[in-house]
XYZ file of C-alpha atoms in Angstrom:
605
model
C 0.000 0.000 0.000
C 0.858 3.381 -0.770
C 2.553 4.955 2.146
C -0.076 8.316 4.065
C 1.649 11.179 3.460
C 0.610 12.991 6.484
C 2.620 16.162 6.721
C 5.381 17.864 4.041
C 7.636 20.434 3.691
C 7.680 22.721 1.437
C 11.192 24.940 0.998
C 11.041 28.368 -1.135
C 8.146 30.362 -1.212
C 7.713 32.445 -4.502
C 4.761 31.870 -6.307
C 5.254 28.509 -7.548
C 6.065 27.616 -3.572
C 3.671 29.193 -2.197
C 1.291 27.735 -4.733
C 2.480 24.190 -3.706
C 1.456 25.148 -0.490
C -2.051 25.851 -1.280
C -2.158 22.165 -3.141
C -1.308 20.262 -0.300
C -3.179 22.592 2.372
C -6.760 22.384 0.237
C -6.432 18.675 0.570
C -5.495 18.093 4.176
C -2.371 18.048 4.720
C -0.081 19.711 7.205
C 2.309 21.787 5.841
C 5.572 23.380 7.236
C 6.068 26.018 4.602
C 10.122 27.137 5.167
C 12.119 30.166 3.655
C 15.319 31.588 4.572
C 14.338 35.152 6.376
C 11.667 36.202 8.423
C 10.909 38.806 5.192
C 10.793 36.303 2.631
C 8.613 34.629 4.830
C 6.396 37.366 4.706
C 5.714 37.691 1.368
C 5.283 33.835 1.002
C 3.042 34.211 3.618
C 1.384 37.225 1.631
C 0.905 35.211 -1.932
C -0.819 32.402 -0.364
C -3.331 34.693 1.321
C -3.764 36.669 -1.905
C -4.418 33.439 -4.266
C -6.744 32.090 -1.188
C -8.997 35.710 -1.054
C -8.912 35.723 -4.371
C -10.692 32.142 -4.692
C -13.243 33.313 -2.262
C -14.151 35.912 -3.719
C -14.460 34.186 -7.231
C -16.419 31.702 -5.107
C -14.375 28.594 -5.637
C -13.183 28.574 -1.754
C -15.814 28.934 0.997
C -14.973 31.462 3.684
C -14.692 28.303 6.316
C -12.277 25.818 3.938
C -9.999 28.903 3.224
C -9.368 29.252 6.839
C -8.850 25.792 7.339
C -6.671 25.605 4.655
C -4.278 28.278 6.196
C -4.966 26.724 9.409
C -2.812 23.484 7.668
C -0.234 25.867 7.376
C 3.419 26.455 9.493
C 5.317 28.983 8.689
C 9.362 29.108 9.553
C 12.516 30.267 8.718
C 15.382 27.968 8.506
C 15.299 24.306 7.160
C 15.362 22.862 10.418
C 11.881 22.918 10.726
C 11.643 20.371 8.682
C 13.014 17.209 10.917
C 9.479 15.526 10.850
C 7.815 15.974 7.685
C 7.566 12.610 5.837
C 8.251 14.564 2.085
C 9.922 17.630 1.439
C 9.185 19.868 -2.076
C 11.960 22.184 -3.098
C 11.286 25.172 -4.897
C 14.107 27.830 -5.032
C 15.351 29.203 -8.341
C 16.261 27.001 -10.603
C 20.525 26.996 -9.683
C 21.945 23.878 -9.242
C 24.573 24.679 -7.177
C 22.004 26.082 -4.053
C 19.313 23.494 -5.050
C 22.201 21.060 -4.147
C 23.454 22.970 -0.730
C 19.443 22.482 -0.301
C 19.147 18.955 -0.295
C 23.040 18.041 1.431
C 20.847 19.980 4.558
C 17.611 18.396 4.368
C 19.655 14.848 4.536
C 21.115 15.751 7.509
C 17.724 17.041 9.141
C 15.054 14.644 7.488
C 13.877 11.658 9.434
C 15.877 8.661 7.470
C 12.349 7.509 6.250
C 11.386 10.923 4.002
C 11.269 11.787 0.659
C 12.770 14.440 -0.853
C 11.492 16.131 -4.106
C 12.936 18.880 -6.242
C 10.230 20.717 -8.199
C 13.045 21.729 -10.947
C 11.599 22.035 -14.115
C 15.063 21.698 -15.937
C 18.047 20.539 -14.081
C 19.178 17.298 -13.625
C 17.292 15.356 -10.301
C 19.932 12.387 -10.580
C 22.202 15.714 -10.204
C 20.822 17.272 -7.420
C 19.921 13.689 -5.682
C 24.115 12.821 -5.386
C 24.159 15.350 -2.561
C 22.729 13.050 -0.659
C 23.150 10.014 1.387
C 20.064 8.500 0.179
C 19.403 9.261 -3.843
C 17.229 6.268 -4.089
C 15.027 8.577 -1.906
C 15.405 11.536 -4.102
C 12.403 12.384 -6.806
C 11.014 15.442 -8.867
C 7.765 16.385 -8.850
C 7.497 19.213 -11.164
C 4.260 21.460 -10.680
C 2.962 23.580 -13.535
C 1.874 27.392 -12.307
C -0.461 28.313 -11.166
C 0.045 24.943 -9.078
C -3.215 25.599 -7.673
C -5.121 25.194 -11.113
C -2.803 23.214 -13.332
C -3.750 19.844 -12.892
C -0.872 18.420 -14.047
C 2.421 16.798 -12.461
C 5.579 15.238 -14.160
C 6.898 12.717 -11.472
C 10.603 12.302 -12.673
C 12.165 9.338 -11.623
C 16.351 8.729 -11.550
C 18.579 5.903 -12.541
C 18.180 4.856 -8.380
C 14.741 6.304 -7.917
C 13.227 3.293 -5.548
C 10.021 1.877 -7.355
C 8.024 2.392 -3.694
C 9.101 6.080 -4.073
C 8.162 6.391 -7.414
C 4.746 4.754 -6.407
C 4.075 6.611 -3.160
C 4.831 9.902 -4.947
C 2.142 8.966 -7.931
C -0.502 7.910 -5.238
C 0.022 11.411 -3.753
C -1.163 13.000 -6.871
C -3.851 11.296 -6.806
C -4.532 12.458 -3.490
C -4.194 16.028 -4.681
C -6.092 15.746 -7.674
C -3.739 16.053 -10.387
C -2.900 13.744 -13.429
C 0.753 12.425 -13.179
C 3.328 11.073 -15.634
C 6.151 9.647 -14.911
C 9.336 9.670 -16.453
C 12.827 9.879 -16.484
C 15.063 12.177 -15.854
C 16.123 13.819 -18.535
C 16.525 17.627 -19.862
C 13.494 19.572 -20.145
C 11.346 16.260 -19.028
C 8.110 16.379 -21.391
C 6.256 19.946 -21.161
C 9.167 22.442 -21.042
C 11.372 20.137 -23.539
C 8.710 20.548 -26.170
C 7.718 23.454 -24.988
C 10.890 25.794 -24.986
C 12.437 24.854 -28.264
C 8.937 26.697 -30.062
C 9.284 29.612 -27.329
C 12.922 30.266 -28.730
C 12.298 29.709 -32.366
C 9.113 32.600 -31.970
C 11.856 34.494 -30.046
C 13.915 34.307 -33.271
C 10.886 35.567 -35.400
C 10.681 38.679 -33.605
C 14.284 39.355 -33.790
C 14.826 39.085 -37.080
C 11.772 41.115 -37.572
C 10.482 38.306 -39.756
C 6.631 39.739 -38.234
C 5.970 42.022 -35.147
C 5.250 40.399 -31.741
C 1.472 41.145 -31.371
C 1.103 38.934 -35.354
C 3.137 36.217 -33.643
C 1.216 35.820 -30.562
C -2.337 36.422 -32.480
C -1.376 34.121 -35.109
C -0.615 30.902 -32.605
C -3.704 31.906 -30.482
C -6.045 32.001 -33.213
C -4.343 29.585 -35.820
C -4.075 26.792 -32.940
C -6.213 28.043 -30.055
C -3.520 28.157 -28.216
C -4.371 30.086 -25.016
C -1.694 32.551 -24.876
C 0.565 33.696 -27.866
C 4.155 32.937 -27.330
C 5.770 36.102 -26.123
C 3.085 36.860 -24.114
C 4.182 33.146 -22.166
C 7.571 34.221 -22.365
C 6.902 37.943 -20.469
C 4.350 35.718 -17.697
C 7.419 32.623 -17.408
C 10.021 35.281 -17.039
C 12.601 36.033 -19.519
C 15.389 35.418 -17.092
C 13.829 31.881 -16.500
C 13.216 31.006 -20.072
C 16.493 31.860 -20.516
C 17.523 29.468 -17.742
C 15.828 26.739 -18.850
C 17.145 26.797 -22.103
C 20.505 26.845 -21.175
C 20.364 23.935 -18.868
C 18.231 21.810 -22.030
C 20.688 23.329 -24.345
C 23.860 22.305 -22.599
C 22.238 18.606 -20.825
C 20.042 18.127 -23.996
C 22.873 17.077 -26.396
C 23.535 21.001 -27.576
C 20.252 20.757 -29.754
C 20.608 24.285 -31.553
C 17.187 24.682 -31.361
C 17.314 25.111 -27.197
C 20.723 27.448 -27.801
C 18.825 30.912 -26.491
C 18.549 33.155 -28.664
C 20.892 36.128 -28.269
C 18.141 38.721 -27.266
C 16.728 36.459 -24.586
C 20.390 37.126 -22.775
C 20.368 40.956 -23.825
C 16.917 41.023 -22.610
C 17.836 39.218 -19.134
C 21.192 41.675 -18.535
C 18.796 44.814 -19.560
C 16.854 44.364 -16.651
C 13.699 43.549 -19.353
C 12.452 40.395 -17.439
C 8.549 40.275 -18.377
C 5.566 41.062 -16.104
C 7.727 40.864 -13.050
C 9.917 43.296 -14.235
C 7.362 45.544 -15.952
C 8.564 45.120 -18.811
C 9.580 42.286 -21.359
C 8.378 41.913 -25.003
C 5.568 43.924 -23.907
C 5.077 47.299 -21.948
C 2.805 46.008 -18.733
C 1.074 48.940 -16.240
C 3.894 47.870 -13.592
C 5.634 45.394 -12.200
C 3.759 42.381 -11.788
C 0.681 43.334 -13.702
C -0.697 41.274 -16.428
C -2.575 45.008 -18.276
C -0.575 45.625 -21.237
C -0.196 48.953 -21.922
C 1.495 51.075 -25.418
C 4.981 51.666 -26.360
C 7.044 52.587 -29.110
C 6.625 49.331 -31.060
C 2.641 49.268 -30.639
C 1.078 49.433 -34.050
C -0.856 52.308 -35.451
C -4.156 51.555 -35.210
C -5.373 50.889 -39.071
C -7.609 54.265 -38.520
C -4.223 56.599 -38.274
C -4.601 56.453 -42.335
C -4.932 59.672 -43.796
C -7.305 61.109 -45.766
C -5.151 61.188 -48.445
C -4.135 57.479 -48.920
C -1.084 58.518 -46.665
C 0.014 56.897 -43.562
C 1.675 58.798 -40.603
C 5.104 58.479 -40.892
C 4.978 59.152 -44.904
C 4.228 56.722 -47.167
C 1.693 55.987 -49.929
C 0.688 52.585 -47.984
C -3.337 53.083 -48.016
C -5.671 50.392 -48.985
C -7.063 50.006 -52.478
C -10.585 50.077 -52.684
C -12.054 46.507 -52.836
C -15.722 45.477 -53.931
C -15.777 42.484 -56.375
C -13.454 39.627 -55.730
C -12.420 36.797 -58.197
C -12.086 33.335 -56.670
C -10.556 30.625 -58.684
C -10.835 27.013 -57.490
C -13.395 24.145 -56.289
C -12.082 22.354 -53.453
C -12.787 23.101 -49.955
C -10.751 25.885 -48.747
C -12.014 27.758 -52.222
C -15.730 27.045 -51.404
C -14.753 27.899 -47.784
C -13.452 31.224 -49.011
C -16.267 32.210 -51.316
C -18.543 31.595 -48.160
C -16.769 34.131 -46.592
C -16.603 36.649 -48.737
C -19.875 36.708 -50.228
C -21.476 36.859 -46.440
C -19.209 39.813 -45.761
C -21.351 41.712 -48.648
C -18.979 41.224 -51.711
C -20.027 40.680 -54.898
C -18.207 37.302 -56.215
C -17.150 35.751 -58.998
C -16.244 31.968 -58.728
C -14.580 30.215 -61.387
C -13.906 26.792 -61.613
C -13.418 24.206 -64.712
C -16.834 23.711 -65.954
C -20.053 24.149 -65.134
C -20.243 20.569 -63.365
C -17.572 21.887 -60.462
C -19.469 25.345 -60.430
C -22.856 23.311 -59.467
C -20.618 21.364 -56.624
C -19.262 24.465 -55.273
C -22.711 26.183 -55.318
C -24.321 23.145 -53.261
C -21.639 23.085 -50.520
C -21.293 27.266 -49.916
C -25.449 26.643 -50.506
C -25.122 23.711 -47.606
C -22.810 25.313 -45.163
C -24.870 28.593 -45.225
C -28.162 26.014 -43.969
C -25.919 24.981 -41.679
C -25.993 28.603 -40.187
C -29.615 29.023 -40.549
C -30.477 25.887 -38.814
C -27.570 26.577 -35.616
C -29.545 30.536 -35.218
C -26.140 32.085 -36.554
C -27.479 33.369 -39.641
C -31.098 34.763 -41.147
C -32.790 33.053 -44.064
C -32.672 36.878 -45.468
C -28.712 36.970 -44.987
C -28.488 33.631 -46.404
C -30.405 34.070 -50.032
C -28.554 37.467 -49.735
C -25.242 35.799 -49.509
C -26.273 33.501 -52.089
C -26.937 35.829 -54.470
C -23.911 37.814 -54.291
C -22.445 35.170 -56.255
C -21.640 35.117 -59.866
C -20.434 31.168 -61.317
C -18.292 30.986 -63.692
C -16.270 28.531 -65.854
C -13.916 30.793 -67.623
C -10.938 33.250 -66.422
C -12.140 36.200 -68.806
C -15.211 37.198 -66.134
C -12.508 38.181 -63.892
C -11.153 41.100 -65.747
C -13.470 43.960 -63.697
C -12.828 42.561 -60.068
C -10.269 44.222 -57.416
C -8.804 41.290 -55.906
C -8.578 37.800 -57.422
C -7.651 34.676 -54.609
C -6.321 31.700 -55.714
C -7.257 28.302 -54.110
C -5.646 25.403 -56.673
C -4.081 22.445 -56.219
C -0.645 23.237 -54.343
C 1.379 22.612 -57.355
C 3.623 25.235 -58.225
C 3.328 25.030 -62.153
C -0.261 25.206 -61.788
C -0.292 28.208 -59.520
C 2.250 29.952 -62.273
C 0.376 28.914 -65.176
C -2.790 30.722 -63.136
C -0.978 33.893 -62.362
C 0.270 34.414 -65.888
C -3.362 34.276 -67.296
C -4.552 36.569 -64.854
C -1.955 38.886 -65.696
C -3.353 39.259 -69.222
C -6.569 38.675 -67.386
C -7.197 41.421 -64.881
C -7.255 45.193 -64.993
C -4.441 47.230 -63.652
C -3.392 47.928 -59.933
C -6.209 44.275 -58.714
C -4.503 42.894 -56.417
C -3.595 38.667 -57.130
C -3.814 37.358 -54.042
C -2.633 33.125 -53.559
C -3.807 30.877 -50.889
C -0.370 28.653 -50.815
C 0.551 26.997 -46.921
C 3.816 26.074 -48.212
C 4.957 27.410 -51.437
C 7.021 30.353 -51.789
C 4.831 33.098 -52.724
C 7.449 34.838 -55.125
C 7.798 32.140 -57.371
C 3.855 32.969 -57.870
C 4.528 36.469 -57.895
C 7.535 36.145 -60.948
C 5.401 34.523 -62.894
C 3.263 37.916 -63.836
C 4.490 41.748 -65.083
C 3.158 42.601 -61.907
C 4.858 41.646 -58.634
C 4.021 44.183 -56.620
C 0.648 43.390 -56.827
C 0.770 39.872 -55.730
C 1.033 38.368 -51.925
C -0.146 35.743 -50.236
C -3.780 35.432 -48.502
C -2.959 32.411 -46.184
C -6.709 31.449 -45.050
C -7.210 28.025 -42.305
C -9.308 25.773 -42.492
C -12.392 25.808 -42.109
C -12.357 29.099 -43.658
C -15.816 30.635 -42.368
C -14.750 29.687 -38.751
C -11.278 30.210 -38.862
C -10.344 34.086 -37.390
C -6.877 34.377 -38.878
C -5.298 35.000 -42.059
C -1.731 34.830 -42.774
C -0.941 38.104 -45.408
C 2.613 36.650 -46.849
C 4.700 39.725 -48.141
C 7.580 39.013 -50.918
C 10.275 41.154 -51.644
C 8.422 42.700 -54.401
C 4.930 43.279 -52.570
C 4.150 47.153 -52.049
C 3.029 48.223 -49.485
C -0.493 49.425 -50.976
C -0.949 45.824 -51.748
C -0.054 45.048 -48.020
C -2.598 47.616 -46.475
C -5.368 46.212 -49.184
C -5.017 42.850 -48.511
C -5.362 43.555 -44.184
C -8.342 46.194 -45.175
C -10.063 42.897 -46.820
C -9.154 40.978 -44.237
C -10.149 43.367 -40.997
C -13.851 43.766 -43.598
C -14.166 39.420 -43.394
C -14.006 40.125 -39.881
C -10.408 38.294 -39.494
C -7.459 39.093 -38.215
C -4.564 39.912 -40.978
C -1.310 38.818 -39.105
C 1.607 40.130 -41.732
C 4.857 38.198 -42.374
C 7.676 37.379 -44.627
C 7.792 34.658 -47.293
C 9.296 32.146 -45.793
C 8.774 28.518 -45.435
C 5.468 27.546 -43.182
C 4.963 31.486 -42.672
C 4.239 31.758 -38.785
C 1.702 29.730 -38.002
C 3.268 26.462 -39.720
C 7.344 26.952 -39.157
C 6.128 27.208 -35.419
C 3.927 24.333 -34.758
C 5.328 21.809 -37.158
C 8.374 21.398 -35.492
C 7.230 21.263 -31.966
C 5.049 18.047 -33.711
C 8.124 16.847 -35.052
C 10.615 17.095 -31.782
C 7.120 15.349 -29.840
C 7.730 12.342 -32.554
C 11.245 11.914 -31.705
C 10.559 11.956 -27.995
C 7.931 9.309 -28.765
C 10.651 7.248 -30.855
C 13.450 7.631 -28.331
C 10.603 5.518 -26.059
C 11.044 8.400 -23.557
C 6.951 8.775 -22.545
C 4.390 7.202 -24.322
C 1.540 8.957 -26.876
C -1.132 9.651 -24.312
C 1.466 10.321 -21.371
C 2.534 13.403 -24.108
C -0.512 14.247 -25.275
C -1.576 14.945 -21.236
C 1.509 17.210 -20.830
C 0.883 19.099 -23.736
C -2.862 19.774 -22.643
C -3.141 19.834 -18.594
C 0.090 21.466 -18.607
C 0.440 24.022 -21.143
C -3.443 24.587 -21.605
C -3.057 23.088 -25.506
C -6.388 22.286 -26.911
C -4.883 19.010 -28.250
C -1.866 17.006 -27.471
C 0.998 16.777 -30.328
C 0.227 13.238 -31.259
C -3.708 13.782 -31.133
C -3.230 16.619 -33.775
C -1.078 15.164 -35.763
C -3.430 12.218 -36.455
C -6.029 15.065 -37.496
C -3.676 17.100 -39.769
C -2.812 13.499 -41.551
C 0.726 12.717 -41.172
C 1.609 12.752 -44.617
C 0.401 16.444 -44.898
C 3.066 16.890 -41.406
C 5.461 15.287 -43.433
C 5.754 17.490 -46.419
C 5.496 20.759 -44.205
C 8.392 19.626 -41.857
C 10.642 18.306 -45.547
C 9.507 21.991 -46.712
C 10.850 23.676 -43.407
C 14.198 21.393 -42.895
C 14.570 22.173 -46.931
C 14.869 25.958 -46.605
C 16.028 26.184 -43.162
C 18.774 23.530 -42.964
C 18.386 23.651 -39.301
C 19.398 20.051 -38.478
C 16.646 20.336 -35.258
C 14.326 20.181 -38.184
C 14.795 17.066 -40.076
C 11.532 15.228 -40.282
C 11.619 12.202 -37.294
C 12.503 8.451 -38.814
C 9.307 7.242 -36.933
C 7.094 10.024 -39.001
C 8.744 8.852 -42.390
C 8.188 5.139 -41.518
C 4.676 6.067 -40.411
C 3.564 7.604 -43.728
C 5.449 4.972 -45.404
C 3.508 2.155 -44.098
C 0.105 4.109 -44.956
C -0.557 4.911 -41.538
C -1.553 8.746 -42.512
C -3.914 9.699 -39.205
C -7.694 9.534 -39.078
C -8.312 9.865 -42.703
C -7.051 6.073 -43.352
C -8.281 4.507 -39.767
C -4.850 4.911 -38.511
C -2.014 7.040 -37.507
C -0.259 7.634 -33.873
C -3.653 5.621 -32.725
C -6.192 2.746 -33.853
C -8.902 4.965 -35.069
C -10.613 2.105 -36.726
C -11.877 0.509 -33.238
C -13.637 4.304 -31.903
């Protein structure tokens, strides 16, 4: 049987500490909460308080359990007070040196039967448990912040790790509520080692100014519902952290480039430009510790600071075209997707697709989905034959010569794409702006193949497109920026969100998530955790609205495939090379849900 845990210690009280505290103290348990100064004691004391007050007066804690709770609760300085507890959590900054000082102590003072735990989230436990007399003894159990909320725990077992620890520990969390995997110790563990390698690469984006930082963040929210954009998690982690933790991965993980920091995380850390606690990070924040965002220098210009003139402030003949009849060639989904869009957001539309069979297709699905609407309350009959007839079919390219903006939605095949855009150079009046739907090609190649490259960028739309808020608007070198400002005028009219970037392989969305996929199928591979065991990481701990492996069986894994080739192609970043396992995978026909199997047996749901 699993042994009662019946009092612990806790040692370091910052927020994650204190929030440890909270865990154990809303489920019962005694806690001797320990710091090293009557002050720092203080403001342990003062965080738990806060986050308890705070849950009353949400009314998730009852006046009467909050005082229990803190009623659980001993507070002292000095580790001493911890000669009786039967487990003891760490949770001082993440320095091995002092974590190891910690736990040398805690041997000497800990009853010979106690457990001691290290809540690192990227050193080395088998490290930190050698201080000891007793490593077999010695366990992380790494806590996600808020501790209180975050439901899960990585329990991170050593080389000596006894299997009764290992087993007590896991029954604990069960105790506490949470949802524990286990693992081994190794750099990063799951969350963070998937995790930080994305954080760094967005970090990159926005210092090579490949897009600003509020299109990186709103593109990964609303591309991938991810809950917070990525230098938005960087500013609430702490830069100084992040940069932490990717050092240790970087220099325990093998020297994966992809975990090197990148340089402005350290100029960041030594300017004093820390994130939220700080006041400032990669955003401006109302003061230290708030989460309110507030303007600085690198805040955009609201869309509205155009001048009457076509002008921008700052100089520049940048102003939006007008737009009022749009082209749309193709007759697969994301086309009929897109003409859906359009014509409900009161443009007249020409569709065009090869013969009058595909035109009837296309008119019965945008004719479908817009029932759809009707039927779910989200749209009036009246809107819906209004939509409807807003639409001009089409079999032949000519009918596009009076529109303003053409969008192409082909096959993605680059000669067909080029073939396209030469006709509708001949095609279309001057100054409309040719606008190409491509997740993967490069967008200049499109662009070259017309007398008009300045005209031509990319319209990156997601699937489904009436659903989907975000568009990707892929500048070339040759774009203008009149063709920029059109295309975000369209897109801020569809009701989207227009997040501008370069053309470059996978734009933002895409070079982002597809290798975080791609290092969660070589952890997979290397038989460190197991499919669901990721998949759980990914979601209770970082808040992801599907795990890595459940996603990837929804893209398709062949369509993962080619991205990732695409990416490692351009990039020759040798963190990107497509995993073995994904190759054999797509091989074998295993392709996701689409052919009954993929990472999972879909065939027996």
């Amino acid at each position: 049987m699993a042994r009662d845990f019946t009092s612990v210690g806790v040692v370091g009280l910052g927020t994650m500490g204190a929030g440890i505290v909270e865990v154990f103290a809303r489920n019962g348990v005694d806690v001797v909460a320990v710091e090293v100064s009557e002050d720092a004691l203080d403001r342990g004391r003062a965080i738990l308080t806060g986050s308890t007050d705070r849950a009353v007066a949400k009314g998730k804690l009852a006046e009467a359990d909050r005082d229990a709770l803190l009623s659980r609760v001993r507070f002292a300085v000095g580790l001493d007070a911890l000669h009786a507890v039967d487990l003891v959590i760490e949770a001082v900054p993440e320095h091995l040196d002092l974590k190891q000082r910690i736990f040398t102590e805690l041997d000497r003072i800990c009853k010979p039967e106690a457990i001691l735990a290290t809540n690192t989230s990227s050193l080395s436990v088998t490290e930190i448990s050698v201080a000891t007399s007793r490593p077999n003894q010695v366990i992380g159990i790494h806590f996600f912040n808020p501790a209180p909320v975050m439901k899960l725990v990585e329990v991170v077992r050593t080389v000596v790790t006894s299997a009764d620890v290992v087993a007590d520990v896991e029954g604990l969390c069960k105790r506490l509520g949470k949802v524990d995997v286990t693992i081994s110790d190794r750099a990063g563990f799951i969350a963070n080692a998937l995790l930080f390698g994305y954080l760094n690469h967005a970090v990159g984006m926005f210092e090579s100014h490949y897009a600003t930082r509020e299109d990186i963040d709103a593109a990964m929210k609303l591309g991938c519902g991810l809950p917070m954009g990525p230098l938005a998690l960087m500013d609430l982690i702490g830069v100084d952290t992040a940069y932490e933790i990717l050092d240790t991965m970087y220099r325990r993980g093998g020297r994966d480039r992809r975990h090197a920091p990148v340089p402005l995380i350290k100029q960041m850390v030594t300017a004093g430009l820390l994130g939220r606690k700080s006041g400032r990070g990669f955003y401006t924040y109302e003061r230290p510790g708030s989460p309110v965002v507030v303007p600085d220098e690198q805040t955009p210009v609201p869309a509205d600071a155009a001048l009457g003139d076509g002008t921008r402030a700052g100089g520049g003949s940048a102003g939006p075209a007008a737009v009022t009849k749009i082209g749309i060639v193709g007759s697969g989904t994301m086309a009929t997707g897109i003409i859906e869009v359009f014509a409900k957001a009161g443009y007249e539309v020409v569709s065009v697709t090869r013969g009058a069979e595909k035109s009837a297709k296309v008119f019965e699905a945008v004719k479908t989905s817009l029932n759809k609407g009707v039927v779910r309350g989200k749209l009036s009959e009246a809107d819906r034959d209004a939509a409807l007839g807003r639409i001009n079919w089409s079999a032949t390219l000519e009918h596009l010569a009076d529109v303003d903006l053409v969008v192409e939605a082909v096959v993605e095949e680059l000669s067909v794409k080029k073939a396209l855009f030469a006709s509708l150079d001949e095609i279309c009046k001057p100054g409309v702006v040719l606008a190409t739907t491509t997740s993967s090609l490069p967008v200049i190649d499109v662009a070259m193949a017309t007398q008009r490259p300045a005209d031509v960028v990319g319209l990156h739309f997601f699937n489904p497109a009436p659903l989907m808020p975000l568009v990707e608007v892929v500048e070339t070198i040759r774009t203008s920026a009149e063709t920029t400002a059109t295309a975000r005028a369209v897109c801020a009219a569809l009701g989207k969100t227009g997040v501008v970037c370069g053309d470059r392989s996978g734009f933002i969305v895409n070079a982002l998530l597809f290798p975080y996929l791609n290092d969660a199928v070589k952890m997979l591979e290397a038989s460190y955790s197991t499919a669901d065991d990721i998949d759980h990481a990914m979601k209770l701990g970082c808040g992801y609205p599907m795990g890595p492996f459940e996603l990837l069986d929804v893209v398709g894994l062949d369509v993962a495939l080619a991205i990732q080739r695409e990416l490692y192609l351009e990039l020759r970043e040798p963190g990107f090379a497509p995993a073995p396992l994904l190759e054999h995978l797509v091989t074998a026909g295993y392709l996701g849900r689409k052919s009954g199997r993929g990472f999972r047996d879909h065939t027996r749901r």
